[in-house]
Amino acid sequence: MEFKDKVVAAYQKIQDTICEGLEQADGKGRFEEELWSRDGGGGGRTRILQHGHVIEKGGVNFSAVHGKLPDAIKKAFKIESDDFFATGVSIVMHPGNPFVPIIHMNIRYFEMDDQTRWFGGGIDLTPHYVIDTDARFFHHLLKQTCDEFDSAFYPKFKTHADDYFFIKHREETRGVGGIFYDKLKPENTGMDFDRLLEFSEAVGNTFLPAYTELIDRNRDTDFSPQEQEWQYLRRSRYAEFNLVYDAGTKFGLETNGRIESILMSLPPMAKWVYNYQPIADSPEAYTLSKLKKGIEWA
Amino acid sequence: MEFKDKVVAAYQKIQDTICEGLEQADGKGRFEEELWSRDGGGGGRTRILQHGHVIEKGGVNFSAVHGKLPDAIKKAFKIESDDFFATGVSIVMHPGNPFVPIIHMNIRYFEMDDQTRWFGGGIDLTPHYVIDTDARFFHHLLKQTCDEFDSAFYPKFKTHADDYFFIKHREETRGVGGIFYDKLKPENTGMDFDRLLEFSEAVGNTFLPAYTELIDRNRDTDFSPQEQEWQYLRRSRYAEFNLVYDAGTKFGLETNGRIESILMSLPPMAKWVYNYQPIADSPEAYTLSKLKKGIEWA
């Protein structure tokens, strides 16, 4: 079995497990699957759940594509070779209750040739209302997963997430962060590719226990129309990040990826209110005060 | 009086006239003004109307800023000099009724030195539902304004608008277009700067008769919840264009402009529904069929 086939099998299994677990946690919503293929080569399984008890809209997407790199991308990444293979699982969940956080996960493997191959990915959390105990629980779990492989991983990947998930024009982080890593390979980790695949799988397998716990903690919290409004505002910031900064979204739009799969990350509904200012000492103001880089949650 | 002061005075007057006219057309909403100044030099008058009878959210912004160009911009535009002056009026209106179209206008003047100065701008229309007679009326009015200056303007600027207001990843235009022009100067128009200012003012003065007519035609049209949903979907496409492609928005975000003034163009509320497909032969499908380049509306 070729290495990339092993990655594909592992990722498909993770997609299956997560979809099953999320349906169970939601209690009502069911994923609808769409199989698609790409003109240049490969394809994917897009799975979308809408109008659940907990999840208003979310996607758990698997794809494995291959082909020739567009010239613009070759230039940008200074790559000589033409053929690429890329596989990954991408998740974004937009819950209906403002006290359940938005979550995002991505695990991916990219290969050009024996010299140019690596793993990337991460999980990060975007609460509409920051709840300290939840953020600490989440980061603690990620740290645990990382520490099993290398104690240097969590601090490095946590900082990387802070830097990456930053909405520059708002001067705020997208949420309370998480971990984000890219281009992991033997040279910079001291691990072989089989071990790196194990790490990638471990990250994938951290998603379900992390998110189902956060769902269970908050799904029954009552909320007011004003709190829902705040949720819609936070979602508009999420849309801003994804459309203006997110590298995966940009890559997808520029390489003629499957638009509906790429943009499944966008919220079911969002609001832009001119110059909204939260009341001092409100939970909304507290949340904004926590959308900063460098907070030690673990 | 320096030329740029003449432009500023003309643009401020246009802002005043348009705000007055829109308040009158709306019948309820009032513009709230915020004066702001920019660290690097200059400032603006942001005027926002929310929760009107017709206008759900809209802005008519004037700004006149000056200072040193950021290096990134100098490089991108291959400009040697450091000092710049830029003034303009920018408008976006998001009406509540899905049968009243979204409209956008921008008129602007940019100056670096005697050699590097020009006018730019345009008006374009984004109906949630394309109504042929409205689109024709709108384009006819724009053509009239252009023809008074140069009969070559309208066809050129109309094509430019088709090309510019294009959502590449959706393969659809943002709406039914309008006119869009940039870098108008004596060398490429045979008009002196005073005449070009007159053209810029004429475009500004076309906004009010065009939009108030479209408001009057459609403000009392009944609409269903399904038609409102479609409006929210169209608005999400508007947000996608502005965040992913719009040069003015990008420029503003990269040069640390006043975020709330720049992003006033974003809709009050938008929805992203996974893989929405309009029913065949529906008004929604008709609208999509008209979101194409090259339709002769005038």
Coordinates of C-alpha atoms in Angstrom, one line a residue:
Chain A
M1 CA 0.0 0.0 0.0
E2 CA 1.4 3.4 -1.0
F3 CA 1.8 5.9 1.8
K4 CA -0.8 8.3 0.3
D5 CA -3.3 5.5 0.2
K6 CA -2.8 4.9 3.9
V7 CA -3.4 8.6 4.6
V8 CA -6.6 8.5 2.5
A9 CA -7.9 5.5 4.3
A10 CA -7.1 7.0 7.7
Y11 CA -8.8 10.3 6.8
Q12 CA -11.9 8.7 5.4
K13 CA -12.2 6.7 8.6
I14 CA -11.9 9.9 10.6
Q15 CA -14.6 11.6 8.5
D16 CA -16.9 8.6 9.1
T17 CA -16.3 8.5 12.9
I18 CA -16.8 12.3 13.3
C19 CA -20.0 12.4 11.2
E20 CA -21.4 9.5 13.2
G21 CA -20.4 11.1 16.5
L22 CA -21.8 14.5 15.6
E23 CA -25.1 13.1 14.5
Q24 CA -25.4 11.3 17.8
A25 CA -24.5 14.5 19.7
D26 CA -26.9 16.5 17.7
G27 CA -29.8 14.0 18.1
K28 CA -31.8 15.2 15.1
G29 CA -29.6 16.4 12.2
R30 CA -28.4 14.1 9.5
F31 CA -25.4 14.6 7.2
E32 CA -26.2 14.7 3.5
E33 CA -23.4 13.5 1.3
E34 CA -22.4 14.7 -2.1
L35 CA -19.7 13.0 -4.0
W36 CA -17.9 15.1 -6.4
S37 CA -15.0 14.7 -8.8
R38 CA -12.6 17.3 -10.0
D39 CA -11.8 17.9 -13.7
G40 CA -8.1 17.8 -13.1
G41 CA -8.2 14.6 -11.0
G42 CA -9.5 13.2 -7.8
G43 CA -12.6 14.3 -5.9
G44 CA -14.2 14.3 -2.5
R45 CA -17.1 13.5 -0.1
T46 CA -18.8 16.7 1.1
R47 CA -21.1 16.0 4.0
I48 CA -23.3 18.8 5.3
L49 CA -25.7 18.9 8.2
Q50 CA -28.3 21.7 8.3
H51 CA -31.1 22.5 10.8
G52 CA -30.1 20.1 13.6
H53 CA -31.0 20.4 17.2
V54 CA -27.5 21.8 18.0
I55 CA -25.9 22.4 14.7
E56 CA -27.5 25.0 12.5
K57 CA -25.1 24.4 9.7
G58 CA -21.9 22.4 9.5
G59 CA -19.7 20.4 7.1
V60 CA -17.3 17.5 7.5
N61 CA -15.5 17.3 4.2
F62 CA -13.0 14.8 2.8
S63 CA -11.1 15.3 -0.4
A64 CA -8.2 13.7 -2.2
V65 CA -7.2 15.5 -5.3
H66 CA -4.3 15.3 -7.7
G67 CA -3.1 16.9 -10.9
K68 CA -1.0 19.7 -12.2
L69 CA -0.4 22.7 -10.1
P70 CA -1.5 26.1 -11.5
D71 CA 1.4 28.3 -12.5
A72 CA 0.4 31.0 -9.9
I73 CA 0.6 28.4 -7.1
K74 CA 4.0 27.0 -8.3
K75 CA 5.4 30.5 -8.3
A76 CA 4.0 31.4 -4.9
F77 CA 5.4 28.3 -3.2
K78 CA 8.6 28.1 -5.4
I79 CA 7.9 24.6 -6.5
E80 CA 9.5 23.1 -9.6
S81 CA 7.5 20.0 -10.1
D82 CA 4.1 19.9 -11.7
D83 CA 2.2 17.0 -10.2
F84 CA 0.6 17.3 -6.8
F85 CA -1.5 15.2 -4.5
A86 CA -3.4 16.6 -1.6
T87 CA -5.8 15.0 0.8
G88 CA -7.6 16.3 3.9
V89 CA -10.5 16.5 6.2
S90 CA -12.1 19.9 6.9
I91 CA -14.7 20.7 9.4
V92 CA -16.6 23.8 10.4
M93 CA -19.6 23.8 12.7
H94 CA -22.0 26.7 13.3
P95 CA -24.3 25.9 16.2
G96 CA -27.7 27.5 16.7
N97 CA -27.2 28.3 20.4
P98 CA -24.8 31.3 20.9
F99 CA -23.3 29.6 24.0
V100 CA -22.1 26.6 21.9
P101 CA -18.9 27.7 20.2
I102 CA -18.1 27.5 16.5
I103 CA -15.3 25.0 15.8
H104 CA -13.0 24.4 12.9
M105 CA -10.7 21.5 12.2
N106 CA -8.4 20.6 9.3
I107 CA -6.0 17.8 8.8
R108 CA -4.2 17.5 5.5
Y109 CA -1.3 15.8 3.7
F110 CA 0.4 17.3 0.6
E111 CA 2.8 15.6 -1.7
M112 CA 4.7 16.7 -4.8
D113 CA 7.6 14.3 -4.7
D114 CA 9.8 12.5 -2.2
Q115 CA 11.5 15.8 -1.2
T116 CA 8.3 17.8 -1.1
R117 CA 5.7 16.3 1.2
W118 CA 4.3 17.3 4.5
F119 CA 1.4 17.3 7.0
G120 CA -0.5 20.3 8.1
G121 CA -3.6 21.1 10.1
G122 CA -5.1 22.2 13.4
I123 CA -8.2 22.7 15.5
D124 CA -9.4 26.0 16.8
L125 CA -12.4 27.3 18.7
T126 CA -14.5 30.4 18.1
P127 CA -16.9 31.0 21.0
H128 CA -19.6 33.7 20.5
Y129 CA -19.2 34.1 24.3
V130 CA -15.9 33.2 25.8
I131 CA -16.3 30.9 28.7
D132 CA -13.0 30.5 30.5
T133 CA -13.5 27.0 31.7
D134 CA -14.5 25.8 28.2
A135 CA -11.4 27.5 26.6
R136 CA -9.2 25.9 29.2
F137 CA -10.7 22.5 28.8
F138 CA -10.3 22.7 25.0
H139 CA -6.7 23.8 25.1
H140 CA -5.8 21.3 27.8
L141 CA -7.1 18.5 25.5
L142 CA -5.1 19.8 22.6
K143 CA -2.0 20.0 24.7
Q144 CA -2.5 16.4 25.9
T145 CA -2.7 15.2 22.2
C146 CA 0.4 17.2 21.3
D147 CA 2.4 16.1 24.3
E148 CA 2.1 12.5 23.5
F149 CA 4.2 13.2 20.4
D150 CA 6.5 16.1 21.4
S151 CA 6.3 18.5 24.3
A152 CA 7.5 21.3 22.0
F153 CA 4.5 20.9 19.7
Y154 CA 1.7 22.5 21.8
P155 CA 3.5 25.8 22.6
K156 CA 4.7 26.2 19.0
F157 CA 1.4 25.3 17.4
K158 CA -0.6 27.3 19.8
T159 CA 1.4 30.4 19.0
H160 CA 1.0 29.7 15.3
A161 CA -2.8 29.5 15.7
D162 CA -2.8 32.8 17.5
D163 CA -0.9 34.4 14.7
Y164 CA -2.9 32.7 11.9
F165 CA -6.4 33.2 13.1
F166 CA -6.1 36.9 13.5
I167 CA -8.4 39.4 11.9
K168 CA -5.9 42.1 11.3
H169 CA -8.4 44.9 10.3
R170 CA -10.4 44.3 13.5
E171 CA -7.3 43.8 15.7
E172 CA -8.9 40.7 17.2
T173 CA -8.3 37.0 17.1
R174 CA -11.0 34.9 15.4
G175 CA -11.7 33.1 18.7
V176 CA -9.7 31.5 21.5
G177 CA -7.4 29.8 19.1
G178 CA -6.1 26.2 19.4
I179 CA -3.3 24.6 17.4
F180 CA -2.2 25.2 13.9
Y181 CA 0.8 23.6 12.2
D182 CA 2.1 23.3 8.6
K183 CA 4.8 21.5 6.7
L184 CA 5.6 18.9 9.3
K185 CA 8.1 16.5 7.9
P186 CA 11.0 14.3 9.2
E187 CA 13.5 17.1 8.9
N188 CA 11.8 19.4 11.3
T189 CA 10.2 16.9 13.7
G190 CA 12.6 14.0 13.9
M191 CA 9.6 11.7 13.2
D192 CA 9.1 9.5 10.2
F193 CA 6.0 9.9 8.0
D194 CA 4.3 7.0 9.6
R195 CA 4.6 8.7 13.0
L196 CA 3.5 12.0 11.5
L197 CA 0.4 10.3 10.1
E198 CA -0.2 9.0 13.7
F199 CA 0.0 12.6 14.9
S200 CA -2.4 13.8 12.2
E201 CA -4.9 11.0 13.2
A202 CA -4.5 11.9 16.8
V203 CA -5.5 15.5 16.1
G204 CA -8.4 14.3 14.1
N205 CA -9.5 12.0 16.9
T206 CA -9.3 14.9 19.4
F207 CA -12.1 16.7 17.6
L208 CA -15.0 14.6 18.7
P209 CA -14.3 14.4 22.5
A210 CA -13.5 18.1 22.5
Y211 CA -16.6 19.3 20.7
T212 CA -19.2 16.9 22.1
E213 CA -18.1 17.9 25.6
L214 CA -18.6 21.6 24.7
I215 CA -21.9 20.8 23.1
D216 CA -23.1 19.0 26.2
R217 CA -22.0 21.8 28.5
N218 CA -23.8 24.5 26.7
R219 CA -26.6 23.2 24.5
D220 CA -29.4 23.8 27.0
T221 CA -28.3 27.2 28.1
D222 CA -31.1 29.7 27.6
F223 CA -30.4 32.7 25.5
S224 CA -32.1 36.0 24.7
P225 CA -32.7 37.6 21.3
Q226 CA -29.9 40.1 22.2
E227 CA -27.5 37.2 22.8
Q228 CA -28.5 35.8 19.4
E229 CA -27.9 39.1 17.8
W230 CA -24.4 39.1 19.2
Q231 CA -23.9 35.6 17.8
Y232 CA -24.8 36.9 14.3
L233 CA -22.3 39.7 14.7
R234 CA -19.6 37.3 15.7
R235 CA -20.4 35.2 12.7
S236 CA -19.9 38.2 10.5
R237 CA -16.3 38.4 11.8
Y238 CA -15.9 34.7 11.1
A239 CA -17.0 35.3 7.5
E240 CA -14.6 38.3 7.2
F241 CA -11.7 36.1 8.3
N242 CA -12.5 33.3 6.0
L243 CA -13.1 35.5 2.9
V244 CA -10.2 38.0 3.5
Y245 CA -7.4 35.9 5.1
D246 CA -7.9 32.2 5.1
A247 CA -5.3 30.5 3.0
G248 CA -7.3 27.4 2.4
T249 CA -10.3 29.4 1.1
K250 CA -8.0 31.6 -1.1
F251 CA -6.3 28.5 -2.5
G252 CA -9.7 26.9 -3.2
L253 CA -11.1 30.0 -4.9
E254 CA -8.0 30.5 -7.0
T255 CA -7.6 26.9 -8.1
N256 CA -11.3 26.5 -9.1
G257 CA -12.1 24.2 -6.3
R258 CA -15.6 23.0 -5.6
I259 CA -17.1 26.3 -4.4
E260 CA -19.9 25.0 -2.3
S261 CA -17.5 22.7 -0.4
I262 CA -15.0 25.5 0.2
L263 CA -17.6 28.0 1.3
M264 CA -19.5 25.6 3.6
S265 CA -17.4 27.3 6.3
L266 CA -19.5 30.5 6.0
P267 CA -22.2 31.0 8.6
P268 CA -25.9 30.2 7.8
M269 CA -26.8 33.7 8.8
A270 CA -24.7 36.7 9.8
K271 CA -25.2 40.4 10.5
W272 CA -23.2 43.5 10.0
V273 CA -24.3 46.3 12.3
Y274 CA -22.6 49.7 11.8
N275 CA -20.1 50.5 14.6
Y276 CA -21.5 48.1 17.2
Q277 CA -20.0 48.9 20.7
P278 CA -20.7 46.4 23.5
I279 CA -21.7 47.9 26.9
A280 CA -18.8 48.2 29.4
D281 CA -18.4 45.2 31.7
S282 CA -21.0 43.1 29.7
P283 CA -20.3 39.5 28.7
E284 CA -19.9 40.8 25.1
A285 CA -17.2 43.2 26.2
Y286 CA -15.5 40.4 28.2
T287 CA -15.5 38.2 25.1
L288 CA -13.8 41.0 23.1
S289 CA -11.2 41.4 25.8
K290 CA -10.3 37.7 25.4
L291 CA -9.9 37.8 21.6
K292 CA -6.2 38.5 22.0
K293 CA -3.0 36.7 21.1
G294 CA -0.9 35.1 23.8
I295 CA -3.4 34.1 26.4
E296 CA -2.3 30.9 28.2
W297 CA -5.4 28.7 28.3
A298 CA -3.7 25.4 28.9
Chain B
M1 CA -8.6 78.0 -4.8
E2 CA -6.5 75.0 -5.3
F3 CA -8.0 72.3 -7.6
K4 CA -8.2 69.7 -4.9
D5 CA -10.2 72.1 -2.7
K6 CA -12.6 72.6 -5.6
V7 CA -13.0 68.8 -5.8
V8 CA -13.5 68.6 -2.0
A9 CA -16.2 71.3 -2.0
A10 CA -18.0 69.6 -5.0
Y11 CA -17.9 66.2 -3.3
Q12 CA -19.2 67.5 0.0
K13 CA -22.1 69.2 -1.7
I14 CA -22.9 66.0 -3.5
Q15 CA -22.8 64.1 -0.2
D16 CA -25.2 66.6 1.3
T17 CA -27.6 66.6 -1.6
I18 CA -27.8 62.8 -1.7
C19 CA -28.3 62.4 2.0
E20 CA -31.1 64.9 1.9
G21 CA -32.7 63.3 -1.1
L22 CA -32.4 59.8 0.4
E23 CA -34.0 60.8 3.7
Q24 CA -36.9 62.3 1.8
A25 CA -37.3 59.2 -0.4
D26 CA -37.1 57.0 2.7
G27 CA -39.6 59.0 4.7
K28 CA -38.4 57.7 8.1
G29 CA -34.7 57.0 8.3
R30 CA -32.2 59.7 9.3
F31 CA -28.5 59.7 8.6
E32 CA -26.2 59.7 11.6
E33 CA -23.0 61.4 11.0
E34 CA -19.6 60.5 12.4
L35 CA -16.6 62.8 11.8
W36 CA -13.3 61.0 11.9
S37 CA -9.7 62.0 11.3
R38 CA -6.9 59.9 10.2
D39 CA -3.6 59.6 12.0
G40 CA -1.6 60.1 8.8
G41 CA -3.6 63.1 7.7
G42 CA -7.2 64.1 6.7
G43 CA -10.4 62.5 7.6
G44 CA -14.0 62.1 6.7
R45 CA -17.7 62.4 7.3
T46 CA -19.3 58.9 7.6
R47 CA -23.1 59.0 7.3
I48 CA -25.1 55.9 8.0
L49 CA -28.8 55.3 7.9
Q50 CA -30.3 52.2 9.5
H51 CA -33.8 50.9 9.9
G52 CA -35.5 53.2 7.5
H53 CA -38.8 52.6 5.8
V54 CA -37.0 51.6 2.6
I55 CA -33.3 51.5 3.5
E56 CA -32.4 48.8 6.0
K57 CA -28.8 49.9 6.1
G58 CA -26.9 52.3 4.0
G59 CA -24.0 54.7 4.0
V60 CA -23.0 57.9 2.2
N61 CA -19.4 58.6 3.0
F62 CA -17.2 61.4 2.2
S63 CA -13.5 61.4 2.9
A64 CA -10.4 63.5 2.0
V65 CA -7.2 62.0 3.2
H66 CA -3.5 62.7 2.6
G67 CA -0.2 61.6 3.7
K68 CA 2.6 59.2 2.8
L69 CA 1.8 56.1 0.7
P70 CA 2.6 52.7 2.3
D71 CA 5.5 51.0 0.6
A72 CA 3.3 48.1 -0.5
I73 CA 1.0 50.4 -2.4
K74 CA 3.8 52.4 -4.0
K75 CA 5.2 49.1 -5.3
A76 CA 1.9 47.8 -6.6
F77 CA 1.1 51.0 -8.5
K78 CA 4.8 51.7 -9.4
I79 CA 4.7 55.2 -7.9
E80 CA 7.9 57.0 -7.0
S81 CA 6.6 59.9 -4.9
D82 CA 5.5 59.6 -1.3
D83 CA 2.8 62.2 -0.8
F84 CA -0.8 61.4 -1.8
F85 CA -4.1 63.1 -1.6
A86 CA -7.4 61.2 -2.2
T87 CA -10.9 62.3 -1.9
G88 CA -14.2 60.6 -2.7
V89 CA -17.8 59.9 -2.0
S90 CA -18.9 56.3 -1.5
I91 CA -22.4 55.0 -1.3
V92 CA -23.9 51.6 -0.7
M93 CA -27.6 51.1 0.0
H94 CA -29.2 47.9 1.3
P95 CA -33.0 48.2 1.1
G96 CA -35.4 46.0 3.1
N97 CA -37.7 45.1 0.3
P98 CA -36.1 42.5 -2.0
F99 CA -37.7 44.2 -5.0
V100 CA -35.7 47.4 -4.4
P101 CA -32.2 46.9 -5.7
I102 CA -28.9 47.4 -3.8
I103 CA -27.0 50.3 -5.3
H104 CA -23.4 51.4 -5.1
M105 CA -21.8 54.6 -6.2
N106 CA -18.2 55.9 -5.9
I107 CA -16.7 59.1 -7.2
R108 CA -13.1 59.9 -6.4
Y109 CA -10.1 62.0 -7.2
F110 CA -6.5 61.0 -6.5
E111 CA -3.4 63.1 -6.7
M112 CA 0.3 62.5 -6.2
D113 CA 1.9 65.2 -8.3
D114 CA 1.1 67.2 -11.5
Q115 CA 1.9 64.1 -13.6
T116 CA 0.0 61.6 -11.4
R117 CA -3.6 62.6 -10.8
W118 CA -6.8 61.2 -12.0
F119 CA -10.6 60.7 -11.5
G120 CA -12.2 57.4 -11.0
G121 CA -15.6 56.1 -10.0
G122 CA -18.9 54.6 -11.2
I123 CA -22.4 53.5 -10.3
D124 CA -23.7 50.0 -10.4
L125 CA -26.9 48.2 -9.5
T126 CA -27.5 44.9 -7.8
P127 CA -31.1 43.8 -7.9
H128 CA -32.1 40.8 -5.8
Y129 CA -34.6 40.2 -8.5
V130 CA -33.7 41.4 -12.0
I131 CA -36.5 43.5 -13.5
D132 CA -35.7 44.2 -17.1
T133 CA -37.4 47.6 -17.3
D134 CA -35.6 48.8 -14.2
A135 CA -32.2 47.7 -15.5
R136 CA -32.9 49.4 -18.8
F137 CA -34.0 52.6 -17.1
F138 CA -30.9 52.6 -15.0
H139 CA -28.5 52.0 -17.9
H140 CA -30.3 54.5 -20.1
L141 CA -29.8 57.2 -17.5
L142 CA -26.1 56.4 -17.1
K143 CA -25.7 56.5 -20.9
Q144 CA -27.3 59.9 -21.0
T145 CA -24.9 61.3 -18.4
C146 CA -21.9 59.8 -20.2
D147 CA -23.0 60.9 -23.7
E148 CA -23.1 64.6 -22.6
F149 CA -19.3 64.3 -22.2
D150 CA -18.2 61.7 -24.7
S151 CA -20.2 59.1 -26.6
A152 CA -17.3 56.7 -26.2
F153 CA -17.6 56.8 -22.4
Y154 CA -20.7 54.7 -21.8
P155 CA -19.8 51.6 -23.9
K156 CA -16.2 51.6 -22.5
F157 CA -17.3 52.2 -18.9
K158 CA -20.2 49.7 -19.1
T159 CA -17.8 47.0 -20.2
H160 CA -15.4 47.9 -17.5
A161 CA -18.2 47.6 -14.9
D162 CA -19.1 44.1 -16.3
D163 CA -15.5 43.0 -15.9
Y164 CA -14.9 44.5 -12.5
F165 CA -18.1 43.6 -10.7
F166 CA -17.6 39.9 -11.4
I167 CA -17.7 37.2 -8.8
K168 CA -15.2 34.9 -10.4
H169 CA -15.7 31.9 -8.1
R170 CA -19.5 32.0 -8.7
E171 CA -19.1 32.8 -12.4
E172 CA -21.7 35.5 -12.0
T173 CA -21.7 39.3 -12.1
R174 CA -22.6 41.1 -8.9
G175 CA -25.7 42.5 -10.5
V176 CA -26.7 44.2 -13.7
G177 CA -23.6 46.4 -13.7
G178 CA -23.5 50.1 -14.6
I179 CA -20.5 52.2 -15.3
F180 CA -17.0 52.0 -13.9
Y181 CA -14.0 54.1 -14.9
D182 CA -10.5 54.8 -13.5
K183 CA -7.5 57.0 -14.1
L184 CA -9.4 59.6 -16.3
K185 CA -7.0 62.4 -17.1
P186 CA -6.4 64.8 -20.0
E187 CA -4.1 62.4 -21.8
N188 CA -6.7 59.7 -22.3
T189 CA -9.9 61.9 -22.5
G190 CA -8.9 65.1 -24.3
M191 CA -10.6 67.0 -21.4
D192 CA -9.0 69.2 -18.9
F193 CA -9.3 68.6 -15.2
D194 CA -12.1 71.1 -14.7
R195 CA -14.1 69.3 -17.4
L196 CA -13.3 65.9 -15.7
L197 CA -14.5 67.3 -12.4
E198 CA -17.7 68.3 -14.2
F199 CA -18.1 64.7 -15.4
S200 CA -17.4 63.3 -11.9
E201 CA -20.1 65.7 -10.5
A202 CA -22.5 64.6 -13.3
V203 CA -22.1 61.0 -12.3
G204 CA -22.6 61.9 -8.6
N205 CA -25.8 63.8 -9.6
T206 CA -27.1 60.9 -11.5
F207 CA -27.3 58.8 -8.4
L208 CA -30.4 60.4 -6.8
P209 CA -32.8 60.5 -9.8
A210 CA -31.8 56.9 -10.7
Y211 CA -32.2 55.4 -7.2
T212 CA -35.3 57.4 -6.1
E213 CA -37.1 56.3 -9.2
L214 CA -36.2 52.6 -8.6
I215 CA -37.3 53.0 -5.0
D216 CA -40.6 54.5 -6.0
R217 CA -41.3 51.8 -8.5
N218 CA -40.7 48.9 -6.1
R219 CA -41.0 50.0 -2.5
D220 CA -44.7 48.9 -2.1
T221 CA -44.3 45.5 -3.9
D222 CA -45.5 42.7 -1.6
F223 CA -43.0 40.0 -0.9
S224 CA -43.1 36.5 0.7
P225 CA -40.7 35.1 3.3
Q226 CA -39.2 33.0 0.5
E227 CA -38.5 36.1 -1.5
Q228 CA -36.8 37.6 1.5
E229 CA -34.7 34.5 1.9
W230 CA -33.5 34.9 -1.7
Q231 CA -32.6 38.5 -0.8
Y232 CA -30.4 37.3 2.0
L233 CA -28.7 34.8 -0.3
R234 CA -28.0 37.5 -2.9
R235 CA -26.6 39.7 -0.1
S236 CA -24.2 37.0 0.8
R237 CA -22.8 37.1 -2.7
Y238 CA -22.5 40.9 -2.3
A239 CA -20.4 40.3 0.8
E240 CA -18.3 37.8 -1.0
F241 CA -17.5 40.2 -3.8
N242 CA -16.7 43.0 -1.4
L243 CA -14.5 41.0 0.9
V244 CA -12.7 38.9 -1.8
Y245 CA -12.4 41.2 -4.8
D246 CA -13.2 44.8 -4.3
A247 CA -10.1 46.9 -4.7
G248 CA -11.4 49.8 -2.6
T249 CA -12.1 47.5 0.3
K250 CA -8.7 45.8 0.0
F251 CA -7.0 49.1 -0.2
G252 CA -8.8 50.3 2.9
L253 CA -8.0 47.1 4.9
E254 CA -4.4 47.2 3.9
T255 CA -3.9 50.9 4.6
N256 CA -5.5 50.8 8.0
G257 CA -8.5 52.9 6.9
R258 CA -11.4 53.5 9.2
I259 CA -12.8 49.9 9.3
E260 CA -16.4 50.8 10.1
S261 CA -16.6 53.3 7.2
I262 CA -15.0 50.8 4.8
L263 CA -17.2 47.9 5.8
M264 CA -20.4 49.8 5.9
S265 CA -20.9 48.3 2.4
L266 CA -21.6 44.9 4.0
P267 CA -25.2 43.9 4.3
P268 CA -27.2 44.2 7.5
M269 CA -28.0 40.5 7.3
A270 CA -26.9 37.7 4.9
K271 CA -27.4 34.0 4.6
W272 CA -25.3 31.2 3.2
V273 CA -27.3 28.2 2.4
Y274 CA -25.4 25.1 1.2
N275 CA -25.7 24.5 -2.5
Y276 CA -28.9 26.4 -3.1
Q277 CA -30.4 25.7 -6.5
P278 CA -33.3 27.9 -7.7
I279 CA -36.3 26.1 -9.3
A280 CA -36.3 26.0 -13.1
D281 CA -38.1 28.9 -14.7
S282 CA -38.5 30.7 -11.4
P283 CA -37.9 34.5 -11.0
E284 CA -34.8 33.4 -9.0
A285 CA -33.5 31.3 -12.0
Y286 CA -34.3 34.2 -14.3
T287 CA -32.2 36.6 -12.2
L288 CA -29.3 34.2 -12.2
S289 CA -29.6 34.0 -16.0
K290 CA -29.2 37.8 -16.2
L291 CA -26.1 38.0 -14.0
K292 CA -23.8 37.7 -17.0
K293 CA -21.4 40.0 -18.7
G294 CA -22.2 41.7 -22.0
I295 CA -26.0 42.2 -21.8
E296 CA -27.0 45.4 -23.6
W297 CA -29.3 47.2 -21.2
A298 CA -29.2 50.7 -22.7

